[in-house]
mmCIF file of C-alpha atoms in Angstrom:
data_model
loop_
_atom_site.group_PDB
_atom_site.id
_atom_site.type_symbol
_atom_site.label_atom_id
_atom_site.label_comp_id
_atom_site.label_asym_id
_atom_site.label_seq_id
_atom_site.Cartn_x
_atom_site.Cartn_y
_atom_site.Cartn_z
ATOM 1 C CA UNK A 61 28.308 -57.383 -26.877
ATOM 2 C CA UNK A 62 26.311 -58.157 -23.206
ATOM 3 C CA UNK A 63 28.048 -56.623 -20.400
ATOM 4 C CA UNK A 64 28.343 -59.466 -17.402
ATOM 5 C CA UNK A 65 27.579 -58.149 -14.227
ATOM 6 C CA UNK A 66 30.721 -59.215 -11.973
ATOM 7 C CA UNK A 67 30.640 -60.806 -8.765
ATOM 8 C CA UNK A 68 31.081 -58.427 -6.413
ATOM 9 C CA UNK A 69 30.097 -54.908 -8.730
ATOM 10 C CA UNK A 70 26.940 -53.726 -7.633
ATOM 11 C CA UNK A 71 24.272 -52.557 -10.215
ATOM 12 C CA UNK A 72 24.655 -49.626 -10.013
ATOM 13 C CA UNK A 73 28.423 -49.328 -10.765
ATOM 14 C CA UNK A 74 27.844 -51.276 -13.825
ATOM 15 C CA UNK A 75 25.745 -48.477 -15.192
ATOM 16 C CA UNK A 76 28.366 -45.804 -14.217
ATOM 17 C CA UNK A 77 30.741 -48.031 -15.651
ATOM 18 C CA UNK A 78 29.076 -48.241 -19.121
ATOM 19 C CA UNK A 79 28.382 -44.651 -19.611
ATOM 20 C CA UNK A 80 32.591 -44.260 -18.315
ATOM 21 C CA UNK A 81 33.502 -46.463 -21.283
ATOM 22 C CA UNK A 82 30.680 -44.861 -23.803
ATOM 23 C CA UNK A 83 32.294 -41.398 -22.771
ATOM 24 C CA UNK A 84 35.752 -42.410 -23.674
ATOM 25 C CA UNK A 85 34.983 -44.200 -26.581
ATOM 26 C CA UNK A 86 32.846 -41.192 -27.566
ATOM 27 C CA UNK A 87 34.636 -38.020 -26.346
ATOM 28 C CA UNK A 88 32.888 -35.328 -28.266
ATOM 29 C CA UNK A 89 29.440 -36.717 -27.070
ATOM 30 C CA UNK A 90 31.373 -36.312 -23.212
ATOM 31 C CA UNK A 91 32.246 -32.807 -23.885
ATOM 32 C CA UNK A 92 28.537 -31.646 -25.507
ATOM 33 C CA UNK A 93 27.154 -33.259 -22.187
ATOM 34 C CA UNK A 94 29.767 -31.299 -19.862
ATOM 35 C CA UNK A 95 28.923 -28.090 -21.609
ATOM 36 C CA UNK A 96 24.896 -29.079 -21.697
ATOM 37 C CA UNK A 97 25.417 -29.311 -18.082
ATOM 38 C CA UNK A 98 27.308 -26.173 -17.623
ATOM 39 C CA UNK A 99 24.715 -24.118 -19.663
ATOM 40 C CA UNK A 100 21.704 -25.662 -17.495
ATOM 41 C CA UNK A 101 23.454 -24.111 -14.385
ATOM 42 C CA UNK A 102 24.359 -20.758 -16.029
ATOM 43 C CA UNK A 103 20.829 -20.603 -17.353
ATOM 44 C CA UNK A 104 19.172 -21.743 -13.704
ATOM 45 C CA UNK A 105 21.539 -18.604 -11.618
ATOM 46 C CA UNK A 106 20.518 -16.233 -14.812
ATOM 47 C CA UNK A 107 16.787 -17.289 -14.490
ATOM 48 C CA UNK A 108 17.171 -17.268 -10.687
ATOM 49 C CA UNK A 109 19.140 -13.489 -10.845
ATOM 50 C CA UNK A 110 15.439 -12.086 -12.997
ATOM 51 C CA UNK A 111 13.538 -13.454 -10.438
ATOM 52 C CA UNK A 112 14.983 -11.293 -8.030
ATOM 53 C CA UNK A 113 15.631 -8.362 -9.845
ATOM 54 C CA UNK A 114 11.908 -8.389 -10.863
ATOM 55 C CA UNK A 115 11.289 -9.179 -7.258
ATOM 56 C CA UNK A 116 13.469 -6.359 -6.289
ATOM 57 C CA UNK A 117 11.875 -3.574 -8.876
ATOM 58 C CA UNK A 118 8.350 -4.694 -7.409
ATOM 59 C CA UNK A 119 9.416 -4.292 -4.078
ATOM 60 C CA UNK A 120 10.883 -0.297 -4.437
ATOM 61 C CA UNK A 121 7.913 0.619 -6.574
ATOM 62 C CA UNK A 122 5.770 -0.499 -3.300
ATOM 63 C CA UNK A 123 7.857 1.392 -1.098
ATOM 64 C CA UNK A 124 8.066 4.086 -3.312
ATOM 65 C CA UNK A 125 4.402 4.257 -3.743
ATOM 66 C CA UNK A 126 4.282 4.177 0.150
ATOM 67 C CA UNK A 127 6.124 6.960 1.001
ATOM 68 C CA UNK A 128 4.958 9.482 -1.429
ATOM 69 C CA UNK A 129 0.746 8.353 0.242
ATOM 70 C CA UNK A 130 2.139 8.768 3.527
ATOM 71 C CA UNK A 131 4.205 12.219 2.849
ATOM 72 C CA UNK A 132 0.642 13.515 0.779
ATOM 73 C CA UNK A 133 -1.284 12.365 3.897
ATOM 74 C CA UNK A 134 1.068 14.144 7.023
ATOM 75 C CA UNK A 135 1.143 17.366 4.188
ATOM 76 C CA UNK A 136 -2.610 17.393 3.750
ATOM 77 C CA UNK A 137 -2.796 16.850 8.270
ATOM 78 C CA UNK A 138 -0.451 20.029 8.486
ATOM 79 C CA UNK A 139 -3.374 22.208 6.404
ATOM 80 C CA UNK A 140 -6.052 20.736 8.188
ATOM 81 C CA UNK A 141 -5.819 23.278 10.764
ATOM 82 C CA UNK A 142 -6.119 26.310 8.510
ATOM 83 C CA UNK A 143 -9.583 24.735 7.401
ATOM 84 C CA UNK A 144 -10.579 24.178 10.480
ATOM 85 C CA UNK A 145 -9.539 28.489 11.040
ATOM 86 C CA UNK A 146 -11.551 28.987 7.884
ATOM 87 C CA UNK A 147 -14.885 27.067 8.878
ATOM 88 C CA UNK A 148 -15.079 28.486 12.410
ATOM 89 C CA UNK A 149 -14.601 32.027 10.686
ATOM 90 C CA UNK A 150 -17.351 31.104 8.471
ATOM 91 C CA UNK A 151 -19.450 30.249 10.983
ATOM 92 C CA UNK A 152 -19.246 33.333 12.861
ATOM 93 C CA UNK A 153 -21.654 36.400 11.721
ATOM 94 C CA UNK A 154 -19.681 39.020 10.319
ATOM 95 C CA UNK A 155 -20.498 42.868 9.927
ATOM 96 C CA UNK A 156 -17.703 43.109 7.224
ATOM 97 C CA UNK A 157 -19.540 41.566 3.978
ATOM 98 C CA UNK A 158 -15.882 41.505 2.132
ATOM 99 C CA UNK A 159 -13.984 40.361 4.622
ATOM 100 C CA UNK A 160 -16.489 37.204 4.836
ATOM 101 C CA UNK A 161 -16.586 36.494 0.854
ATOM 102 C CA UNK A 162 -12.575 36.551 0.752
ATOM 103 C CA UNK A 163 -12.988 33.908 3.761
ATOM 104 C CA UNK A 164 -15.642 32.200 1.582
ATOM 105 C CA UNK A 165 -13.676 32.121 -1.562
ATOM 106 C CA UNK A 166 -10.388 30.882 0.446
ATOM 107 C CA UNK A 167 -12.148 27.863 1.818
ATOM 108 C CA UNK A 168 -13.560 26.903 -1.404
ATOM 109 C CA UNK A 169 -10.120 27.053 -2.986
ATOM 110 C CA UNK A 170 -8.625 25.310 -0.219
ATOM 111 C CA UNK A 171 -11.656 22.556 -0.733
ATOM 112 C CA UNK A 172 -11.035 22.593 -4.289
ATOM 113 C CA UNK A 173 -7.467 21.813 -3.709
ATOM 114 C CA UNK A 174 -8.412 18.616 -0.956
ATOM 115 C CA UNK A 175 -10.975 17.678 -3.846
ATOM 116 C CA UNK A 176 -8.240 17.084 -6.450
ATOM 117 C CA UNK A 177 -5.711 15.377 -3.675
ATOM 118 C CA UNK A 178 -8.278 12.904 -3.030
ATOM 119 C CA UNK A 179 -9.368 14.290 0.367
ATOM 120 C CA UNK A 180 -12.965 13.926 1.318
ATOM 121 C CA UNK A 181 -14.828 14.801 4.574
ATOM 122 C CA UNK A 182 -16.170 12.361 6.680
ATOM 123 C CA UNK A 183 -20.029 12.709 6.886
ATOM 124 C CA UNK A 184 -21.055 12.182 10.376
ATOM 125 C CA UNK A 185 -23.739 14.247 12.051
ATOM 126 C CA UNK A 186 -26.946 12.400 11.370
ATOM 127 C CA UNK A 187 -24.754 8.802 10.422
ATOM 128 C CA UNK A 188 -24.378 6.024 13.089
ATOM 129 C CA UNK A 189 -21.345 5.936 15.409
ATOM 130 C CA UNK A 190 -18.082 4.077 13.294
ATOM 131 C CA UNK A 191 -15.373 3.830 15.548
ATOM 132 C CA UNK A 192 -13.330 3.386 12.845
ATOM 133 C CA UNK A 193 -14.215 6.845 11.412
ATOM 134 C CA UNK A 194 -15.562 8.737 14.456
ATOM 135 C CA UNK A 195 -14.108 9.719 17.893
ATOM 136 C CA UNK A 196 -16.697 9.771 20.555
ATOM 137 C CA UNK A 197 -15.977 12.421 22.852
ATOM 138 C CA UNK A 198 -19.185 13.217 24.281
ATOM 139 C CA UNK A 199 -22.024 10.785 25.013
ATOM 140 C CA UNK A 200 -25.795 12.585 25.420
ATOM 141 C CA UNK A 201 -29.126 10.889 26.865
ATOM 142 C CA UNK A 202 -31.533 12.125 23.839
ATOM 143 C CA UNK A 203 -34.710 10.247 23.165
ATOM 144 C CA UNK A 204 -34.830 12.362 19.849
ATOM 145 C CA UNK A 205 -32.559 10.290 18.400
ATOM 146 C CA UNK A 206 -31.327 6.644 18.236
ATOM 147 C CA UNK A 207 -28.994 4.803 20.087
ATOM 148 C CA UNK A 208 -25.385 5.378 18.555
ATOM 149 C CA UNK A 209 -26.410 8.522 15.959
ATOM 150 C CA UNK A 210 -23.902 11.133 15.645
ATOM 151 C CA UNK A 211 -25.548 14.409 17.289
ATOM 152 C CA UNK A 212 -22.701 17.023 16.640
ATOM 153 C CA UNK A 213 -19.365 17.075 15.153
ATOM 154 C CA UNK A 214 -17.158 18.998 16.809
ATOM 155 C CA UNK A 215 -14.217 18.372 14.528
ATOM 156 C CA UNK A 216 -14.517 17.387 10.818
ATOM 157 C CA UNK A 217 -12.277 14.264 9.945
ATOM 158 C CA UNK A 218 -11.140 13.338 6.463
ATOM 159 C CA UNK A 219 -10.215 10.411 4.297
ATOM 160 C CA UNK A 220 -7.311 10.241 2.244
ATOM 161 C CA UNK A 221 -8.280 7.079 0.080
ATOM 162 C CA UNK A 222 -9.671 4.597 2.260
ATOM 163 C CA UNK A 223 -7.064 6.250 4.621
ATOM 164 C CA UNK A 224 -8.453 8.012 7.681
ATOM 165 C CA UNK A 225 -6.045 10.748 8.185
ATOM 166 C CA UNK A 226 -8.178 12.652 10.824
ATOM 167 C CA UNK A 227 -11.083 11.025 12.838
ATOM 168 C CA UNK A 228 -14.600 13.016 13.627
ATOM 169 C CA UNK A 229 -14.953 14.745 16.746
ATOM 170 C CA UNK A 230 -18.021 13.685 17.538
ATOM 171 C CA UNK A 231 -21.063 13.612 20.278
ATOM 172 C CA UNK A 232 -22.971 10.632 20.459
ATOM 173 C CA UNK A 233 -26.565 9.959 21.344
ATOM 174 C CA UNK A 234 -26.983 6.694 23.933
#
Protein backbone atom coordinates (compact mmCIF):
# COMPACT_ATOMS: atom_id res chain seq x y z
CA UNK A 1 0.00 0.00 0.00
CA UNK A 2 1.77 3.66 -1.23
CA UNK A 3 1.80 6.10 1.47
CA UNK A 4 0.42 9.69 -0.06
CA UNK A 5 2.36 12.43 1.00
CA UNK A 6 -0.35 15.00 2.47
CA UNK A 7 -0.66 18.49 1.71
CA UNK A 8 0.81 20.23 4.20
CA UNK A 9 3.25 17.11 5.94
CA UNK A 10 6.63 17.77 5.09
CA UNK A 11 8.97 14.87 3.94
CA UNK A 12 10.43 14.39 6.47
CA UNK A 13 7.51 13.75 8.89
CA UNK A 14 6.27 11.21 6.54
CA UNK A 15 9.34 9.14 7.19
CA UNK A 16 9.02 9.56 11.02
CA UNK A 17 5.58 8.79 10.53
CA UNK A 18 6.16 5.41 8.79
CA UNK A 19 8.73 4.06 11.05
CA UNK A 20 5.88 5.39 14.15
CA UNK A 21 3.33 3.07 12.53
CA UNK A 22 6.06 0.13 11.63
CA UNK A 23 7.01 0.38 15.46
CA UNK A 24 3.53 -0.11 16.65
CA UNK A 25 2.57 -2.55 14.33
CA UNK A 26 5.85 -4.30 15.18
CA UNK A 27 6.52 -3.79 18.93
CA UNK A 28 9.15 -6.36 19.63
CA UNK A 29 11.26 -5.01 16.63
CA UNK A 30 10.66 -1.28 18.75
CA UNK A 31 11.92 -2.73 21.89
CA UNK A 32 15.24 -4.73 20.24
CA UNK A 33 15.96 -1.18 18.68
CA UNK A 34 15.47 0.72 22.18
CA UNK A 35 17.72 -1.77 23.86
CA UNK A 36 20.29 -1.78 20.60
CA UNK A 37 20.39 1.80 21.33
CA UNK A 38 20.83 1.58 24.99
CA UNK A 39 23.72 -0.99 24.65
CA UNK A 40 25.57 1.36 21.96
CA UNK A 41 25.65 4.08 24.74
CA UNK A 42 26.63 1.73 27.62
CA UNK A 43 29.26 0.27 25.36
CA UNK A 44 30.54 4.01 24.05
CA UNK A 45 30.90 5.39 28.26
CA UNK A 46 32.54 1.69 28.95
CA UNK A 47 34.91 2.10 25.90
CA UNK A 48 35.29 5.80 26.76
CA UNK A 49 35.94 4.84 30.86
CA UNK A 50 39.30 2.27 29.33
CA UNK A 51 40.45 5.00 27.52
CA UNK A 52 41.01 6.88 30.46
CA UNK A 53 41.91 4.46 32.83
CA UNK A 54 44.64 3.32 30.36
CA UNK A 55 45.30 6.98 29.95
CA UNK A 56 45.42 7.35 33.62
CA UNK A 57 47.86 4.11 34.38
CA UNK A 58 50.24 5.66 31.59
CA UNK A 59 50.22 8.84 33.09
CA UNK A 60 51.36 7.61 37.02
CA UNK A 61 53.86 5.20 35.56
CA UNK A 62 55.47 8.55 33.91
CA UNK A 63 55.33 10.33 37.00
CA UNK A 64 56.36 7.55 38.86
CA UNK A 65 59.27 6.94 36.67
CA UNK A 66 60.01 10.74 37.16
CA UNK A 67 60.35 10.98 40.58
CA UNK A 68 62.33 7.98 41.42
CA UNK A 69 65.27 9.70 38.23
CA UNK A 70 65.00 12.85 39.94
CA UNK A 71 65.29 11.46 43.76
CA UNK A 72 68.50 9.00 42.24
CA UNK A 73 69.89 12.22 40.67
CA UNK A 74 69.63 14.93 44.00
CA UNK A 75 70.97 11.42 46.07
CA UNK A 76 73.87 10.83 43.72
CA UNK A 77 74.49 15.34 43.92
CA UNK A 78 74.56 14.90 47.85
CA UNK A 79 77.78 12.24 47.40
CA UNK A 80 79.34 14.21 44.90
CA UNK A 81 81.11 16.12 47.43
CA UNK A 82 82.73 13.21 49.22
CA UNK A 83 84.34 12.36 45.70
CA UNK A 84 85.34 15.44 45.15
CA UNK A 85 87.16 15.01 49.21
CA UNK A 86 88.48 11.74 47.85
CA UNK A 87 90.15 13.03 44.48
CA UNK A 88 91.77 16.11 46.03
CA UNK A 89 93.17 13.62 48.78
CA UNK A 90 94.41 11.58 46.02
CA UNK A 91 96.00 14.13 44.48
CA UNK A 92 97.99 15.24 47.29
CA UNK A 93 101.49 13.31 47.99
CA UNK A 94 101.24 11.41 51.00
CA UNK A 95 104.08 10.09 53.41
CA UNK A 96 101.54 7.52 54.87
CA UNK A 97 101.51 4.66 52.03
CA UNK A 98 98.26 3.03 53.93
CA UNK A 99 96.53 5.80 54.62
CA UNK A 100 96.68 6.64 50.67
CA UNK A 101 95.64 2.94 49.42
CA UNK A 102 92.49 2.99 51.91
CA UNK A 103 91.79 6.52 50.10
CA UNK A 104 92.49 4.70 46.80
CA UNK A 105 90.34 1.75 47.44
CA UNK A 106 87.37 4.12 48.83
CA UNK A 107 87.22 6.10 45.64
CA UNK A 108 87.20 3.14 43.51
CA UNK A 109 84.30 1.71 45.48
CA UNK A 110 82.58 4.86 45.50
CA UNK A 111 83.25 4.89 41.43
CA UNK A 112 82.16 1.45 41.26
CA UNK A 113 78.99 2.35 42.94
CA UNK A 114 78.33 5.74 40.34
CA UNK A 115 79.29 3.05 37.57
CA UNK A 116 76.32 0.77 38.37
CA UNK A 117 73.81 3.97 39.06
CA UNK A 118 74.49 5.08 35.68
CA UNK A 119 76.77 8.00 36.62
CA UNK A 120 79.56 8.86 34.29
CA UNK A 121 82.12 11.74 34.35
CA UNK A 122 82.11 14.31 31.98
CA UNK A 123 85.39 14.27 29.91
CA UNK A 124 86.50 17.74 29.44
CA UNK A 125 90.13 18.76 29.65
CA UNK A 126 91.45 18.41 26.15
CA UNK A 127 87.43 18.43 24.56
CA UNK A 128 85.97 21.68 23.08
CA UNK A 129 83.94 24.08 25.25
CA UNK A 130 79.90 22.60 25.47
CA UNK A 131 78.01 24.96 27.31
CA UNK A 132 75.66 22.52 27.78
CA UNK A 133 78.15 20.28 29.68
CA UNK A 134 80.86 22.74 30.81
CA UNK A 135 80.90 25.90 33.01
CA UNK A 136 83.44 28.37 31.89
CA UNK A 137 84.85 30.00 34.75
CA UNK A 138 88.10 31.07 33.63
CA UNK A 139 89.03 32.24 30.13
CA UNK A 140 93.13 32.05 29.27
CA UNK A 141 95.01 33.72 26.14
CA UNK A 142 97.10 30.39 25.13
CA UNK A 143 98.38 30.05 21.62
CA UNK A 144 99.14 26.32 22.64
CA UNK A 145 95.87 25.50 22.20
CA UNK A 146 92.72 26.25 20.12
CA UNK A 147 90.12 28.58 20.43
CA UNK A 148 87.35 27.10 22.84
CA UNK A 149 89.55 23.80 24.22
CA UNK A 150 89.06 22.98 27.73
CA UNK A 151 92.58 23.74 29.51
CA UNK A 152 91.76 22.61 33.18
CA UNK A 153 88.90 21.29 35.02
CA UNK A 154 88.59 22.53 38.13
CA UNK A 155 85.50 20.59 39.09
CA UNK A 156 84.50 17.21 37.54
CA UNK A 157 80.74 17.19 36.37
CA UNK A 158 78.68 14.07 35.79
CA UNK A 159 75.84 12.70 33.74
CA UNK A 160 73.09 10.86 35.06
CA UNK A 161 71.61 9.47 31.68
CA UNK A 162 71.63 12.11 29.26
CA UNK A 163 70.96 14.12 32.52
CA UNK A 164 73.64 16.62 33.52
CA UNK A 165 73.44 16.56 37.19
CA UNK A 166 76.71 18.59 37.78
CA UNK A 167 78.40 20.81 35.06
CA UNK A 168 82.48 20.96 34.57
CA UNK A 169 84.33 23.57 36.19
CA UNK A 170 86.26 24.46 33.62
CA UNK A 171 89.10 27.01 32.13
CA UNK A 172 88.88 27.81 28.69
CA UNK A 173 91.47 28.68 26.11
CA UNK A 174 90.33 31.95 23.75
Amino acid sequence: MAKQKAPDMPEENIETTASAEEDQANPERALADQLEQALNVEKEKYLRLAAEYDNYRKRSIKEREGIYNELRSDTITRFLPIYDNLARALSLECADEPFYKGVEMIMSQLKEIMDKLGVKAIEAVGKPFDPDRHNAVMHVEDPEYGDGIVVEEFEKGFTLGDKVIRFSMVKVAN
